[in-house]
């Protein structure tokens, strides 16, 4: 891959990974509720799910998704329902002691969520279409795209988990936990809008 294309890929991955979306809002919520260390499995599941999406997109699944609107709709509905369920969990988590009884999203759950996350599919399809031109080096380009998503994407999403963890001391103040959890629930529910625009 030429240097200019590699730099463009790196910038694309950085922008798509650090901008708000369902993954980042969920990571911030998890960092807030469980701390950075307990959010790590969730954080590591995201790039692995995206890497699997990239390979599937490169193998032709991206074209199928583009041609089958019912499959796209099913993904949007499933992703929306999952986010509503998470928002309800956050809304009900009133106090820190109650939050401690809950468990963070697991590695496998985070990885699986990528398959119903339309933003992740769009990101993967665009990356493959733009940065992996057909030809004899197609698989090499696809592997490089996956490596960049892992190397650049992970630190970008870690910022969101770290930001949530930095807000964690506020949870110890009386009444603040309820307000913060409800604000995070509202943000999680609002990210559903991103699926539909």
Short mmCIF file of C-alpha atoms in Angstrom, two decimals:
data_model
loop_
_atom_site.label_atom_id
_atom_site.label_comp_id
_atom_site.label_asym_id
_atom_site.label_seq_id
_atom_site.Cartn_x
_atom_site.Cartn_y
_atom_site.Cartn_z
CA UNK A 1 0.00 0.00 0.00
CA UNK A 2 1.33 3.43 -0.91
CA UNK A 3 2.25 5.79 1.93
CA UNK A 4 -0.46 8.31 1.06
CA UNK A 5 -3.13 5.59 1.03
CA UNK A 6 -1.81 4.19 4.32
CA UNK A 7 -1.98 7.64 5.94
CA UNK A 8 -5.52 8.08 4.63
CA UNK A 9 -6.47 4.67 6.06
CA UNK A 10 -4.96 5.55 9.43
CA UNK A 11 -6.85 8.86 9.52
CA UNK A 12 -10.09 7.12 8.51
CA UNK A 13 -9.74 4.49 11.25
CA UNK A 14 -8.93 7.16 13.83
CA UNK A 15 -11.94 9.30 12.91
CA UNK A 16 -14.36 6.36 12.75
CA UNK A 17 -13.07 4.93 16.03
CA UNK A 18 -12.99 8.08 18.15
CA UNK A 19 -16.24 9.75 17.08
CA UNK A 20 -19.40 9.13 19.12
CA UNK A 21 -21.37 6.02 18.31
CA UNK A 22 -22.95 3.07 20.08
CA UNK A 23 -19.63 1.39 20.95
CA UNK A 24 -18.10 4.51 22.45
CA UNK A 25 -21.17 5.45 24.49
CA UNK A 26 -21.33 1.89 25.85
CA UNK A 27 -17.61 2.00 26.69
CA UNK A 28 -18.00 5.30 28.50
CA UNK A 29 -20.95 3.86 30.46
CA UNK A 30 -18.96 0.75 31.33
CA UNK A 31 -15.93 2.78 32.39
CA UNK A 32 -18.20 4.87 34.59
CA UNK A 33 -20.03 1.94 36.16
CA UNK A 34 -17.24 -0.63 36.43
CA UNK A 35 -13.91 1.20 36.01
CA UNK A 36 -11.32 0.94 33.26
CA UNK A 37 -9.88 -2.47 34.17
CA UNK A 38 -13.26 -4.24 34.24
CA UNK A 39 -14.15 -2.58 30.91
CA UNK A 40 -11.09 -4.04 29.15
CA UNK A 41 -12.79 -7.26 27.92
CA UNK A 42 -15.58 -5.14 26.39
CA UNK A 43 -12.97 -2.85 24.85
CA UNK A 44 -11.00 -5.76 23.35
CA UNK A 45 -14.11 -7.43 21.92
CA UNK A 46 -14.92 -4.43 19.73
CA UNK A 47 -11.82 -4.49 17.50
CA UNK A 48 -11.99 -8.27 17.15
CA UNK A 49 -15.61 -8.01 16.03
CA UNK A 50 -14.66 -5.27 13.57
CA UNK A 51 -11.76 -7.35 12.23
CA UNK A 52 -14.12 -10.28 11.64
CA UNK A 53 -16.49 -7.88 9.87
CA UNK A 54 -13.68 -6.63 7.67
CA UNK A 55 -12.79 -10.18 6.58
CA UNK A 56 -16.44 -11.05 5.98
CA UNK A 57 -16.94 -7.84 4.03
CA UNK A 58 -13.83 -8.58 2.00
CA UNK A 59 -15.20 -12.07 1.29
CA UNK A 60 -18.39 -10.59 -0.17
CA UNK A 61 -20.81 -10.24 2.73
CA UNK A 62 -20.66 -6.46 2.40
CA UNK A 63 -22.07 -6.68 -1.12
CA UNK A 64 -24.86 -8.96 0.11
CA UNK A 65 -25.78 -6.47 2.84
CA UNK A 66 -25.88 -3.67 0.30
CA UNK A 67 -28.24 -5.67 -1.92
CA UNK A 68 -30.56 -7.02 0.79
CA UNK A 69 -32.54 -4.26 2.56
CA UNK A 70 -34.40 -6.76 4.78
CA UNK A 71 -31.11 -7.92 6.28
CA UNK A 72 -30.08 -4.31 6.90
CA UNK A 73 -33.44 -3.65 8.58
CA UNK A 74 -33.10 -6.75 10.78
CA UNK A 75 -29.64 -5.57 11.90
CA UNK A 76 -30.95 -2.10 12.71
CA UNK A 77 -33.86 -3.48 14.71
CA UNK A 78 -31.66 -5.96 16.62
CA UNK A 79 -29.06 -3.27 17.39
CA UNK A 80 -31.75 -0.82 18.48
CA UNK A 81 -33.38 -3.37 20.80
CA UNK A 82 -30.02 -4.24 22.35
CA UNK A 83 -29.24 -0.58 23.00
CA UNK A 84 -32.70 -0.05 24.51
CA UNK A 85 -32.07 -2.98 26.84
CA UNK A 86 -28.71 -1.47 27.90
CA UNK A 87 -30.32 1.93 28.41
CA UNK A 88 -32.97 0.34 30.65
CA UNK A 89 -30.23 -1.35 32.71
CA UNK A 90 -28.46 1.99 33.14
CA UNK A 91 -31.68 3.80 34.01
CA UNK A 92 -32.40 1.31 36.78
CA UNK A 93 -28.86 1.40 38.24
CA UNK A 94 -29.51 4.05 40.85
CA UNK A 95 -26.62 3.68 43.27
CA UNK A 96 -22.99 2.57 43.10
CA UNK A 97 -23.61 -0.44 45.35
CA UNK A 98 -26.32 -1.61 42.93
CA UNK A 99 -23.98 -0.98 39.99
CA UNK A 100 -21.34 -3.22 41.61
CA UNK A 101 -23.79 -6.12 41.59
CA UNK A 102 -24.14 -5.88 37.80
CA UNK A 103 -21.60 -7.23 35.34
CA UNK A 104 -19.92 -5.36 32.49
CA UNK A 105 -20.40 -6.38 28.87
CA UNK A 106 -18.19 -9.36 28.12
CA UNK A 107 -15.61 -9.81 25.38
CA UNK A 108 -17.94 -12.05 23.35
CA UNK A 109 -20.96 -9.78 23.82
CA UNK A 110 -18.96 -6.78 22.58
CA UNK A 111 -17.68 -8.78 19.63
CA UNK A 112 -21.19 -10.01 18.77
CA UNK A 113 -22.66 -6.51 19.02
CA UNK A 114 -20.58 -5.45 16.02
CA UNK A 115 -22.68 -7.72 13.82
CA UNK A 116 -25.87 -5.76 14.59
CA UNK A 117 -24.16 -2.36 14.61
CA UNK A 118 -24.86 -0.62 11.29
CA UNK A 119 -22.11 1.96 11.89
CA UNK A 120 -19.57 -0.85 12.22
CA UNK A 121 -20.77 -2.50 8.98
CA UNK A 122 -20.68 0.81 7.12
CA UNK A 123 -17.18 1.48 8.45
CA UNK A 124 -15.97 -1.98 7.37
CA UNK A 125 -17.60 -1.80 3.93
CA UNK A 126 -16.13 1.64 3.25
CA UNK A 127 -12.66 0.58 4.41
CA UNK A 128 -12.64 -2.48 2.17
CA UNK A 129 -14.04 -0.62 -0.84
CA UNK A 130 -11.60 2.29 -0.57
CA UNK A 131 -8.42 0.75 0.83
CA UNK A 132 -8.41 -2.82 -0.58
CA UNK A 133 -8.56 -2.51 -4.36
CA UNK A 134 -9.13 -5.77 -6.25
CA UNK A 135 -6.02 -7.48 -7.54
CA UNK A 136 -3.22 -9.78 -6.55
CA UNK A 137 -2.49 -7.81 -3.34
CA UNK A 138 -6.12 -7.72 -2.17
CA UNK A 139 -5.61 -10.06 0.81
CA UNK A 140 -2.48 -8.18 1.86
CA UNK A 141 -4.39 -4.91 1.82
CA UNK A 142 -7.23 -6.50 3.77
CA UNK A 143 -4.78 -7.79 6.40
CA UNK A 144 -3.20 -4.34 6.67
CA UNK A 145 -6.63 -2.73 7.14
CA UNK A 146 -7.31 -5.18 9.98
CA UNK A 147 -3.95 -4.41 11.60
CA UNK A 148 -4.60 -0.66 11.42
CA UNK A 149 -8.05 -1.10 12.96
CA UNK A 150 -6.47 -3.01 15.85
CA UNK A 151 -3.48 -0.68 16.33
CA UNK A 152 -5.26 2.66 15.89
CA UNK A 153 -8.85 1.81 16.81
CA UNK A 154 -8.13 0.31 20.23
CA UNK A 155 -6.41 3.40 21.70
CA UNK A 156 -9.18 5.60 20.26
CA UNK A 157 -11.97 3.65 21.93
CA UNK A 158 -9.92 3.36 25.14
CA UNK A 159 -10.25 7.15 25.47
CA UNK A 160 -14.00 6.72 25.94
CA UNK A 161 -13.62 4.01 28.59
CA UNK A 162 -11.00 6.16 30.32
CA UNK A 163 -13.27 9.18 30.28
CA UNK A 164 -16.04 7.15 31.89
CA UNK A 165 -13.62 5.81 34.51
CA UNK A 166 -12.42 9.36 35.25
CA UNK A 167 -16.01 10.33 36.11
CA UNK A 168 -16.31 7.39 38.49
CA UNK A 169 -15.39 9.32 41.68
CA UNK A 170 -18.51 11.44 41.16
CA UNK A 171 -20.61 8.33 41.70
CA UNK A 172 -19.69 8.38 45.37
CA UNK A 173 -21.53 11.66 45.97
CA UNK A 174 -25.11 11.20 47.21
CA UNK A 175 -27.65 11.53 44.41
CA UNK A 176 -25.00 11.94 41.72
CA UNK A 177 -24.99 8.26 40.77
CA UNK A 178 -28.67 8.39 39.89
CA UNK A 179 -28.19 11.50 37.74
CA UNK A 180 -25.10 10.14 35.94
CA UNK A 181 -26.63 6.71 35.30
CA UNK A 182 -29.79 8.28 33.91
CA UNK A 183 -27.76 10.64 31.70
CA UNK A 184 -25.76 7.68 30.37
CA UNK A 185 -29.02 5.77 29.80
CA UNK A 186 -30.38 8.70 27.79
CA UNK A 187 -27.15 8.91 25.74
CA UNK A 188 -27.27 5.18 25.07
CA UNK A 189 -30.88 5.42 23.91
CA UNK A 190 -30.06 8.45 21.76
CA UNK A 191 -27.37 6.54 19.88
CA UNK A 192 -30.18 4.47 18.38
CA UNK A 193 -30.88 7.51 16.20
CA UNK A 194 -27.48 6.91 14.55
CA UNK A 195 -28.77 3.56 13.28
CA UNK A 196 -31.61 5.21 11.43
CA UNK A 197 -29.96 8.22 9.79
#
